[in-house]
């Protein structure tokens, strides 16, 4: 092994170091923990920046188990940026007295999942992918149950663990069949062979997609989502809906496009069905929600449905638009959750009706939330519009206009419930709206980053151009 | 000859309208009146000058030729269908200019006294100017679309003036009715224009009336419901005319229009605007005659029926202005009959007679209305039951009113005699039935006019609260002028000037027609004298005898009720209301239903998220299996 | 820099200015100054446009500039105007200008109100100058979405319901539209070569017939919903009724025109064959719209509902005329858009001003206003007369052009439809005069009305601007008609062949 | 070695599938969280059977299947550890380990 090759692993190595740091720091006394949050953010910011250093990226390590290229680096960087914003936004929660003693372990678990996601993305075979997936899942169940004095948090943890265990069992069953068909679990070897296994192959592929679809919360694999999102601490919910979902999406994308190129007929058809189901069910459930976290859960299910639109196009265009959409979705969702967590940390409120009259006292936050919701709904000129439009373009380029029609109609339905939140903030009268808040530096920085992301990404075509060149 | 100065005839009234209208209350009310009147005097002078120079330039070989005094493109629809705004001078329009400006001037002067002290005096003069402008624009139109434009403007000025007393609900209702009825007729007019212009590719009167133009030379003979398309077009255009001229069954607005100030009734609803229909048919007469002779037949019968119908009603009405209004209907019916029975060229007596009657009628009817106004001014009532014996109090009014009544009754040598006689001659030569009807109507006319006259000026005194007095000179002056005009207008050699082809027409005196018509007129006067000159019970007993006819005529043959039924019951209740309901409940309901269905589906499926982990796992695995099976089936 | 871009920059700067200044008075001052500049600039552009045309620039579009935006999809910032869009720009700036003054007294969240309003207007300007389907669509949605807040926050009555309904229906329309646009895009290079969103380029190529037949209804209905096409018009009565004054003005006056403009410029222009084959369906719908809207208006009791239904009728006439597909009728359609825009904006402005005084919009609760607030009443009558097509005001010009043009169609079906549509002028007269009679004339119905104040200076300014525009078009229509007609020849040539 | 000739691969697959679904049924119908966990273990083991069997029968020259089975076992153990911790947590909050009672988050 060449030492140069360590550069290809820079994300993983730095993150591992960070994990070790957290482990050590967690042992120290409580006064050090106070500064741990800030230190971690700074260190992670360093990691994020380091991730962007342009170095040679094309590599295959450990006998092909680990692969790296520009695309994967980009995907990891997207996750890093999201995580950085997430860290900034969760700082307030961690600084609360009842949480501060467990800061170190929180970060420990968190970075472990992130490492798992890196591995999922950079997997060169299914073993690595599975390893990464479990690494990204099991600590998350603990995070979901992190509010150890809340019943709902405990419930969220167990629900997530049990259902994810079943889903990974199903996925593994599919992989085992795949192994039986191909005799290999290496991506490079599998992709070179044609479609094999006939019906068994279809079955195996479906099982595999179901496993990742679970993480991505596609209907009908989504049922855990709402409960876990609602039960988990708010920062964890945010992490679920953005980083965890992003990693699952990217992994699914890489595997389908890069490995199962021979099965495009199958998985694009499956994506069609999943897209329709997911958008529709997500919307129908989101309509009624009163709790913002639960609301955002169904919203993110719907958004996952939109993401599946990209998968019906097995060409590069599909990949481009998926990545682009995910990027925008991350910023939008982070912005929404950022505002929600600011409210939650201060007032412990998380119902939509609690937002009534919010604009009167907090115009800035309301506007940010408005922009973010519009972005999720796909309203120009914020970036969400571009993301959605291009996804629809990807679907339409396959001639699937009916699917596009269903999708745009669903986008209209989704606008309805996003507007309900807007309505609460701007229109509903309230004598005692939540008082004005003063933002901490971290929160401010996080929101600025999000707003920049929401507003700028759409107009800067170079970002899409970059994704396009990276995908190739 | 350069007639460019005629442009002032159109621009002056606009200028006056804008000045008076925009200055609002800043202008002292007398100033508005004087400004308006002075402006109109100038316009009248210009019109007279135009008439003298046009007719006085001597008769050319080929008859009087139309002159385009000015023209500008207003709007171009296609290359050929262009709306010009221009001034067309030919015998017809020049004659109309004179009539309109003269009567209008008289009305302006009269109004100085009549409207004195009224609220909205300025507004009144502004509207009058607007009307004058529109009416003048109408008569000098070079093309049918310009005519339509001014036609509408005339309609709206009529609306504004009828509704002048806008705080009075009946005036508002009358104005609305007038506008909507004529608007409905104008729809016909518009469709007629569309048909005609589509077939001929032009709006221009010159091109339309051209003997070799496509309107006349190549009428569209495609038959639609028994009549050729050209006939339909011309009939629809006539419908517009019938609306404005209040021909049956579009007459219902005119009696109600008497809600307006009386001078307005004199100007618009007696002398000028209501004859626009006649003018329209006359303007397109060659097309009617050559391309759509059937439509002329219709016009004749409509005119004839209207004149009879209105005359019968006029015999029963108590409101003096309404009597005059029905009389106007009847007289316009005469004009229509004359046009309907007319031939072209040497046989164009009817045409000439019609316009002659228009000319004389304008004066004597304006006189009647202004006289009535003078009476109303003195008595403060419109009902003849509140009047009587006024000859003692208002000698000038009495005298002029008597002259007018004699004129309209066709007593020679007053002008009405000449013009009505020509009409009867034309009818006699064309159709004996129509002639008989018109002859009978002549008698009725004399009867109801003198019924009016005797009831106002003779009969017994109904104990006035204030002693009535003669009107001021600003009012009696115009009365005297118009009386003179009524007397003298018959001697104008009309047949030399206004004929179908611009060439003089030889007319002869038909004793066979003239004598009976004078006789029946005198008989009518005598009957009226017998019944109304003194207070007695004869009118009641006659009414008792003819009970059914009397009450039907008194209620205007229930036409208003019929219209009310059609509009309120049928259109409002059975179309508009269902439409509104349909929109709220079906169309909108569907949209709401979509929304509500979505929500109820959302509620219905919420059990899926039961909160029970094992169900989730069950959905997950069965979902995987079902999807696999579907995929396998599809592959 | 492209002079058209100032049409976007000025609103942008105005919005920025509004965020910076302190109080309500300054906010509205900045808004007024900004929109006056915009109006001025529109006139400058118009003059410039004439100059260029006079100088022999005969290209289809003037002031064209294009910058590649999304290379991958061949999306460009491409701007340019022809006579039609020039006319629409003029309309928009006039109505916006009047709208600012009509909302001079918005006291709640003034800053936000003007910002939303100007964003809306900016979206409309962007839409009219765009030559790229993508940017066009983008601006379309930018223009539509502020409506939700504008109605929801500053509206009255069941404002939340109305705002939601309006937004969802219009967005549903844009959903259809999106399918249509994508369809056009993917058929924009039937012979190979790069796909494009560029309107002028797509117009040059021939989209395959099957594709046209499939996508035309999506595009037409998508835009048609905004143009109040029956039976998709029901957002309009509720929406208008609940919206605040300036919003109704802008919405009915300008935003609804996006529908008609889009139907023409996108649906029909790019898919002429389908337009020909499917026109009859939409012709029936629009004919229904015209008559139905008018009948619907008769029965209404709320001033805004009356006007909303009348808008359905008048906007129906726009689409109706477009579907006739000849030069005159199309000119009429565009004229009607402008005329209706000005007229209905005036109506809504007046309704708002009257409501602000009497606190009711039910016609039966009012009466005799002519006596107490003569200025507003007279202007209302003028608006009414314009609406029922009085010569000398803009409505007449537009309607006559439409009827004459439509009647030039040689097909009996089209001509019969024209006659049916023409009959609406009578029904229009009925409901207009009914309102005028009940509302303005007659005795003063309520004692309190005697204390009402007539229009204030900004209300007068707003009203007079619109009345002058209406009269200017009505009195001298030729320049506008020619301005509109000039590009149509070329476009319709494309449509007819 | 003659195991291979005596027991065909199909049997193995049938076995593993059966075990998988037995495990699944266990997860779905048993109320006790611990029992459910056992069901999951069964499912994972079914997978392991597959991997090992495929490796052994079809691709004996490479050991990927075996490795994968080992890793699955390791992860299953980790998962079980976390699961037990969470179940204890549930027991502390709900005083029960019956999954039926853990349904407060719903709709």
PDB file of N, CA, C and O in Angstrom, chain B residues 436-480:
ATOM      1  N   UNK B 436    -104.897  52.579 -46.402  1.00  0.00           N
ATOM      2  CA  UNK B 436    -106.105  52.674 -45.581  1.00  0.00           C
ATOM      3  C   UNK B 436    -105.742  52.851 -44.114  1.00  0.00           C
ATOM      4  O   UNK B 436    -106.304  53.694 -43.412  1.00  0.00           O
ATOM      5  N   UNK B 437    -104.788  52.066 -43.685  1.00  0.00           N
ATOM      6  CA  UNK B 437    -104.366  52.164 -42.282  1.00  0.00           C
ATOM      7  C   UNK B 437    -103.861  53.569 -41.991  1.00  0.00           C
ATOM      8  O   UNK B 437    -104.258  54.203 -41.004  1.00  0.00           O
ATOM      9  N   UNK B 438    -102.999  54.074 -42.869  1.00  0.00           N
ATOM     10  CA  UNK B 438    -102.402  55.373 -42.599  1.00  0.00           C
ATOM     11  C   UNK B 438    -103.446  56.479 -42.642  1.00  0.00           C
ATOM     12  O   UNK B 438    -103.384  57.436 -41.890  1.00  0.00           O
ATOM     13  N   UNK B 439    -104.394  56.270 -43.516  1.00  0.00           N
ATOM     14  CA  UNK B 439    -105.476  57.265 -43.604  1.00  0.00           C
ATOM     15  C   UNK B 439    -106.261  57.290 -42.296  1.00  0.00           C
ATOM     16  O   UNK B 439    -106.536  58.329 -41.732  1.00  0.00           O
ATOM     17  N   UNK B 440    -106.547  56.106 -41.787  1.00  0.00           N
ATOM     18  CA  UNK B 440    -107.282  56.013 -40.529  1.00  0.00           C
ATOM     19  C   UNK B 440    -106.449  56.614 -39.386  1.00  0.00           C
ATOM     20  O   UNK B 440    -106.951  57.353 -38.532  1.00  0.00           O
ATOM     21  N   UNK B 441    -105.153  56.330 -39.411  1.00  0.00           N
ATOM     22  CA  UNK B 441    -104.284  56.854 -38.358  1.00  0.00           C
ATOM     23  C   UNK B 441    -104.254  58.379 -38.401  1.00  0.00           C
ATOM     24  O   UNK B 441    -104.166  59.034 -37.365  1.00  0.00           O
ATOM     25  N   UNK B 442    -104.350  58.924 -39.610  1.00  0.00           N
ATOM     26  CA  UNK B 442    -104.369  60.389 -39.713  1.00  0.00           C
ATOM     27  C   UNK B 442    -105.529  60.941 -38.901  1.00  0.00           C
ATOM     28  O   UNK B 442    -105.405  61.938 -38.179  1.00  0.00           O
ATOM     29  N   UNK B 443    -106.673  60.274 -38.993  1.00  0.00           N
ATOM     30  CA  UNK B 443    -107.829  60.687 -38.209  1.00  0.00           C
ATOM     31  C   UNK B 443    -107.564  60.554 -36.719  1.00  0.00           C
ATOM     32  O   UNK B 443    -107.826  61.459 -35.931  1.00  0.00           O
ATOM     33  N   UNK B 444    -107.029  59.403 -36.340  1.00  0.00           N
ATOM     34  CA  UNK B 444    -106.720  59.180 -34.930  1.00  0.00           C
ATOM     35  C   UNK B 444    -105.770  60.248 -34.409  1.00  0.00           C
ATOM     36  O   UNK B 444    -105.923  60.749 -33.297  1.00  0.00           O
ATOM     37  N   UNK B 445    -104.778  60.583 -35.244  1.00  0.00           N
ATOM     38  CA  UNK B 445    -103.799  61.577 -34.846  1.00  0.00           C
ATOM     39  C   UNK B 445    -104.496  62.882 -34.489  1.00  0.00           C
ATOM     40  O   UNK B 445    -104.266  63.469 -33.419  1.00  0.00           O
ATOM     41  N   UNK B 446    -105.355  63.302 -35.405  1.00  0.00           N
ATOM     42  CA  UNK B 446    -106.075  64.559 -35.155  1.00  0.00           C
ATOM     43  C   UNK B 446    -106.864  64.452 -33.871  1.00  0.00           C
ATOM     44  O   UNK B 446    -106.875  65.362 -33.028  1.00  0.00           O
ATOM     45  N   UNK B 447    -107.491  63.286 -33.660  1.00  0.00           N
ATOM     46  CA  UNK B 447    -108.327  63.112 -32.468  1.00  0.00           C
ATOM     47  C   UNK B 447    -107.501  63.213 -31.187  1.00  0.00           C
ATOM     48  O   UNK B 447    -107.789  64.000 -30.303  1.00  0.00           O
ATOM     49  N   UNK B 448    -106.436  62.430 -31.128  1.00  0.00           N
ATOM     50  CA  UNK B 448    -105.751  62.440 -29.828  1.00  0.00           C
ATOM     51  C   UNK B 448    -104.993  63.734 -29.588  1.00  0.00           C
ATOM     52  O   UNK B 448    -104.841  64.181 -28.468  1.00  0.00           O
ATOM     53  N   UNK B 449    -104.541  64.390 -30.681  1.00  0.00           N
ATOM     54  CA  UNK B 449    -103.855  65.649 -30.457  1.00  0.00           C
ATOM     55  C   UNK B 449    -104.827  66.697 -29.933  1.00  0.00           C
ATOM     56  O   UNK B 449    -104.505  67.482 -29.047  1.00  0.00           O
ATOM     57  N   UNK B 450    -106.005  66.663 -30.478  1.00  0.00           N
ATOM     58  CA  UNK B 450    -106.954  67.677 -29.999  1.00  0.00           C
ATOM     59  C   UNK B 450    -107.572  67.285 -28.676  1.00  0.00           C
ATOM     60  O   UNK B 450    -107.982  68.121 -27.889  1.00  0.00           O
ATOM     61  N   UNK B 451    -107.624  66.000 -28.408  1.00  0.00           N
ATOM     62  CA  UNK B 451    -107.996  65.575 -27.058  1.00  0.00           C
ATOM     63  C   UNK B 451    -107.043  66.222 -26.060  1.00  0.00           C
ATOM     64  O   UNK B 451    -107.431  66.799 -25.054  1.00  0.00           O
ATOM     65  N   UNK B 452    -105.767  66.156 -26.436  1.00  0.00           N
ATOM     66  CA  UNK B 452    -104.741  66.739 -25.593  1.00  0.00           C
ATOM     67  C   UNK B 452    -104.940  68.246 -25.479  1.00  0.00           C
ATOM     68  O   UNK B 452    -104.976  68.821 -24.395  1.00  0.00           O
ATOM     69  N   UNK B 453    -105.104  68.827 -26.638  1.00  0.00           N
ATOM     70  CA  UNK B 453    -105.230  70.288 -26.702  1.00  0.00           C
ATOM     71  C   UNK B 453    -106.417  70.783 -25.875  1.00  0.00           C
ATOM     72  O   UNK B 453    -106.284  71.683 -25.054  1.00  0.00           O
ATOM     73  N   UNK B 454    -107.569  70.147 -26.090  1.00  0.00           N
ATOM     74  CA  UNK B 454    -108.764  70.610 -25.372  1.00  0.00           C
ATOM     75  C   UNK B 454    -108.632  70.368 -23.883  1.00  0.00           C
ATOM     76  O   UNK B 454    -109.021  71.173 -23.072  1.00  0.00           O
ATOM     77  N   UNK B 455    -108.076  69.245 -23.542  1.00  0.00           N
ATOM     78  CA  UNK B 455    -107.927  68.952 -22.123  1.00  0.00           C
ATOM     79  C   UNK B 455    -107.005  69.928 -21.407  1.00  0.00           C
ATOM     80  O   UNK B 455    -107.195  70.226 -20.240  1.00  0.00           O
ATOM     81  N   UNK B 456    -105.998  70.406 -22.138  1.00  0.00           N
ATOM     82  CA  UNK B 456    -105.076  71.322 -21.496  1.00  0.00           C
ATOM     83  C   UNK B 456    -105.625  72.740 -21.456  1.00  0.00           C
ATOM     84  O   UNK B 456    -105.640  73.399 -20.429  1.00  0.00           O
ATOM     85  N   UNK B 457    -106.060  73.158 -22.598  1.00  0.00           N
ATOM     86  CA  UNK B 457    -106.340  74.595 -22.721  1.00  0.00           C
ATOM     87  C   UNK B 457    -107.804  74.947 -22.588  1.00  0.00           C
ATOM     88  O   UNK B 457    -108.159  76.093 -22.427  1.00  0.00           O
ATOM     89  N   UNK B 458    -108.687  73.984 -22.752  1.00  0.00           N
ATOM     90  CA  UNK B 458    -110.119  74.281 -22.607  1.00  0.00           C
ATOM     91  C   UNK B 458    -110.610  73.587 -21.365  1.00  0.00           C
ATOM     92  O   UNK B 458    -110.035  73.714 -20.307  1.00  0.00           O
ATOM     93  N   UNK B 459    -111.636  72.813 -21.517  1.00  0.00           N
ATOM     94  CA  UNK B 459    -112.174  72.071 -20.388  1.00  0.00           C
ATOM     95  C   UNK B 459    -112.351  72.965 -19.163  1.00  0.00           C
ATOM     96  O   UNK B 459    -112.359  74.188 -19.268  1.00  0.00           O
ATOM     97  N   UNK B 460    -112.464  72.393 -18.011  1.00  0.00           N
ATOM     98  CA  UNK B 460    -112.699  73.258 -16.847  1.00  0.00           C
ATOM     99  C   UNK B 460    -111.446  73.391 -16.005  1.00  0.00           C
ATOM    100  O   UNK B 460    -110.570  72.530 -16.024  1.00  0.00           O
ATOM    101  N   UNK B 461    -111.414  74.445 -15.231  1.00  0.00           N
ATOM    102  CA  UNK B 461    -110.268  74.746 -14.378  1.00  0.00           C
ATOM    103  C   UNK B 461    -110.195  73.774 -13.211  1.00  0.00           C
ATOM    104  O   UNK B 461    -111.172  73.615 -12.495  1.00  0.00           O
ATOM    105  N   UNK B 462    -109.099  73.110 -12.992  1.00  0.00           N
ATOM    106  CA  UNK B 462    -109.059  72.176 -11.853  1.00  0.00           C
ATOM    107  C   UNK B 462    -108.576  72.801 -10.556  1.00  0.00           C
ATOM    108  O   UNK B 462    -107.965  72.099  -9.755  1.00  0.00           O
ATOM    109  N   UNK B 463    -108.805  74.053 -10.315  1.00  0.00           N
ATOM    110  CA  UNK B 463    -108.413  74.738  -9.071  1.00  0.00           C
ATOM    111  C   UNK B 463    -106.925  74.632  -8.801  1.00  0.00           C
ATOM    112  O   UNK B 463    -106.473  73.769  -8.063  1.00  0.00           O
ATOM    113  N   UNK B 464    -106.181  75.505  -9.438  1.00  0.00           N
ATOM    114  CA  UNK B 464    -104.722  75.481  -9.275  1.00  0.00           C
ATOM    115  C   UNK B 464    -104.317  76.029  -7.929  1.00  0.00           C
ATOM    116  O   UNK B 464    -104.918  76.944  -7.397  1.00  0.00           O
ATOM    117  N   UNK B 465    -103.274  75.483  -7.360  1.00  0.00           N
ATOM    118  CA  UNK B 465    -102.739  76.009  -6.102  1.00  0.00           C
ATOM    119  C   UNK B 465    -102.131  77.378  -6.321  1.00  0.00           C
ATOM    120  O   UNK B 465    -102.381  78.326  -5.601  1.00  0.00           O
ATOM    121  N   UNK B 466    -101.302  77.455  -7.340  1.00  0.00           N
ATOM    122  CA  UNK B 466    -100.785  78.765  -7.743  1.00  0.00           C
ATOM    123  C   UNK B 466    -101.379  79.057  -9.096  1.00  0.00           C
ATOM    124  O   UNK B 466    -101.516  78.153  -9.909  1.00  0.00           O
ATOM    125  N   UNK B 467    -101.646  80.269  -9.309  1.00  0.00           N
ATOM    126  CA  UNK B 467    -102.181  80.622 -10.616  1.00  0.00           C
ATOM    127  C   UNK B 467    -101.106  80.413 -11.663  1.00  0.00           C
ATOM    128  O   UNK B 467     -99.994  80.949 -11.533  1.00  0.00           O
ATOM    129  N   UNK B 468    -101.393  79.627 -12.684  1.00  0.00           N
ATOM    130  CA  UNK B 468    -100.376  79.417 -13.725  1.00  0.00           C
ATOM    131  C   UNK B 468    -100.097  80.725 -14.439  1.00  0.00           C
ATOM    132  O   UNK B 468    -100.971  81.576 -14.568  1.00  0.00           O
ATOM    133  N   UNK B 469     -98.867  80.858 -14.886  1.00  0.00           N
ATOM    134  CA  UNK B 469     -98.512  82.086 -15.602  1.00  0.00           C
ATOM    135  C   UNK B 469     -97.710  81.713 -16.836  1.00  0.00           C
ATOM    136  O   UNK B 469     -97.177  80.612 -16.948  1.00  0.00           O
ATOM    137  N   UNK B 470     -97.656  82.676 -17.715  1.00  0.00           N
ATOM    138  CA  UNK B 470     -96.929  82.433 -18.963  1.00  0.00           C
ATOM    139  C   UNK B 470     -95.442  82.274 -18.682  1.00  0.00           C
ATOM    140  O   UNK B 470     -94.910  82.825 -17.716  1.00  0.00           O
ATOM    141  N   UNK B 471     -94.776  81.468 -19.494  1.00  0.00           N
ATOM    142  CA  UNK B 471     -93.350  81.207 -19.299  1.00  0.00           C
ATOM    143  C   UNK B 471     -92.516  82.407 -19.714  1.00  0.00           C
ATOM    144  O   UNK B 471     -92.989  83.277 -20.451  1.00  0.00           O
ATOM    145  N   UNK B 472     -91.254  82.445 -19.243  1.00  0.00           N
ATOM    146  CA  UNK B 472     -90.385  83.578 -19.599  1.00  0.00           C
ATOM    147  C   UNK B 472     -90.034  83.562 -21.081  1.00  0.00           C
ATOM    148  O   UNK B 472     -90.207  82.548 -21.759  1.00  0.00           O
ATOM    149  N   UNK B 473     -89.531  84.690 -21.562  1.00  0.00           N
ATOM    150  CA  UNK B 473     -89.258  84.817 -23.009  1.00  0.00           C
ATOM    151  C   UNK B 473     -88.259  83.801 -23.521  1.00  0.00           C
ATOM    152  O   UNK B 473     -88.334  83.376 -24.671  1.00  0.00           O
ATOM    153  N   UNK B 474     -87.304  83.381 -22.672  1.00  0.00           N
ATOM    154  CA  UNK B 474     -86.371  82.380 -23.172  1.00  0.00           C
ATOM    155  C   UNK B 474     -87.115  81.123 -23.588  1.00  0.00           C
ATOM    156  O   UNK B 474     -86.640  80.345 -24.407  1.00  0.00           O
ATOM    157  N   UNK B 475     -88.295  80.895 -23.009  1.00  0.00           N
ATOM    158  CA  UNK B 475     -89.059  79.719 -23.387  1.00  0.00           C
ATOM    159  C   UNK B 475     -90.049  80.008 -24.498  1.00  0.00           C
ATOM    160  O   UNK B 475     -90.212  79.212 -25.419  1.00  0.00           O
ATOM    161  N   UNK B 476     -90.705  81.138 -24.405  1.00  0.00           N
ATOM    162  CA  UNK B 476     -91.695  81.414 -25.443  1.00  0.00           C
ATOM    163  C   UNK B 476     -91.037  81.768 -26.773  1.00  0.00           C
ATOM    164  O   UNK B 476     -91.588  81.497 -27.834  1.00  0.00           O
ATOM    165  N   UNK B 477     -89.862  82.339 -26.720  1.00  0.00           N
ATOM    166  CA  UNK B 477     -89.149  82.676 -27.960  1.00  0.00           C
ATOM    167  C   UNK B 477     -88.999  81.464 -28.852  1.00  0.00           C
ATOM    168  O   UNK B 477     -89.468  81.464 -30.007  1.00  0.00           O
ATOM    169  N   UNK B 478     -88.378  80.402 -28.352  1.00  0.00           N
ATOM    170  CA  UNK B 478     -88.264  79.203 -29.170  1.00  0.00           C
ATOM    171  C   UNK B 478     -89.620  78.680 -29.636  1.00  0.00           C
ATOM    172  O   UNK B 478     -89.740  78.190 -30.762  1.00  0.00           O
ATOM    173  N   UNK B 479     -90.640  78.807 -28.785  1.00  0.00           N
ATOM    174  CA  UNK B 479     -91.963  78.325 -29.197  1.00  0.00           C
ATOM    175  C   UNK B 479     -92.426  79.074 -30.440  1.00  0.00           C
ATOM    176  O   UNK B 479     -92.891  78.473 -31.406  1.00  0.00           O
ATOM    177  N   UNK B 480     -92.244  80.377 -30.387  1.00  0.00           N
ATOM    178  CA  UNK B 480     -92.691  81.172 -31.531  1.00  0.00           C
ATOM    179  C   UNK B 480     -91.901  80.833 -32.785  1.00  0.00           C
ATOM    180  O   UNK B 480     -92.447  80.667 -33.866  1.00  0.00           O
TER     181      UNK B 480
END
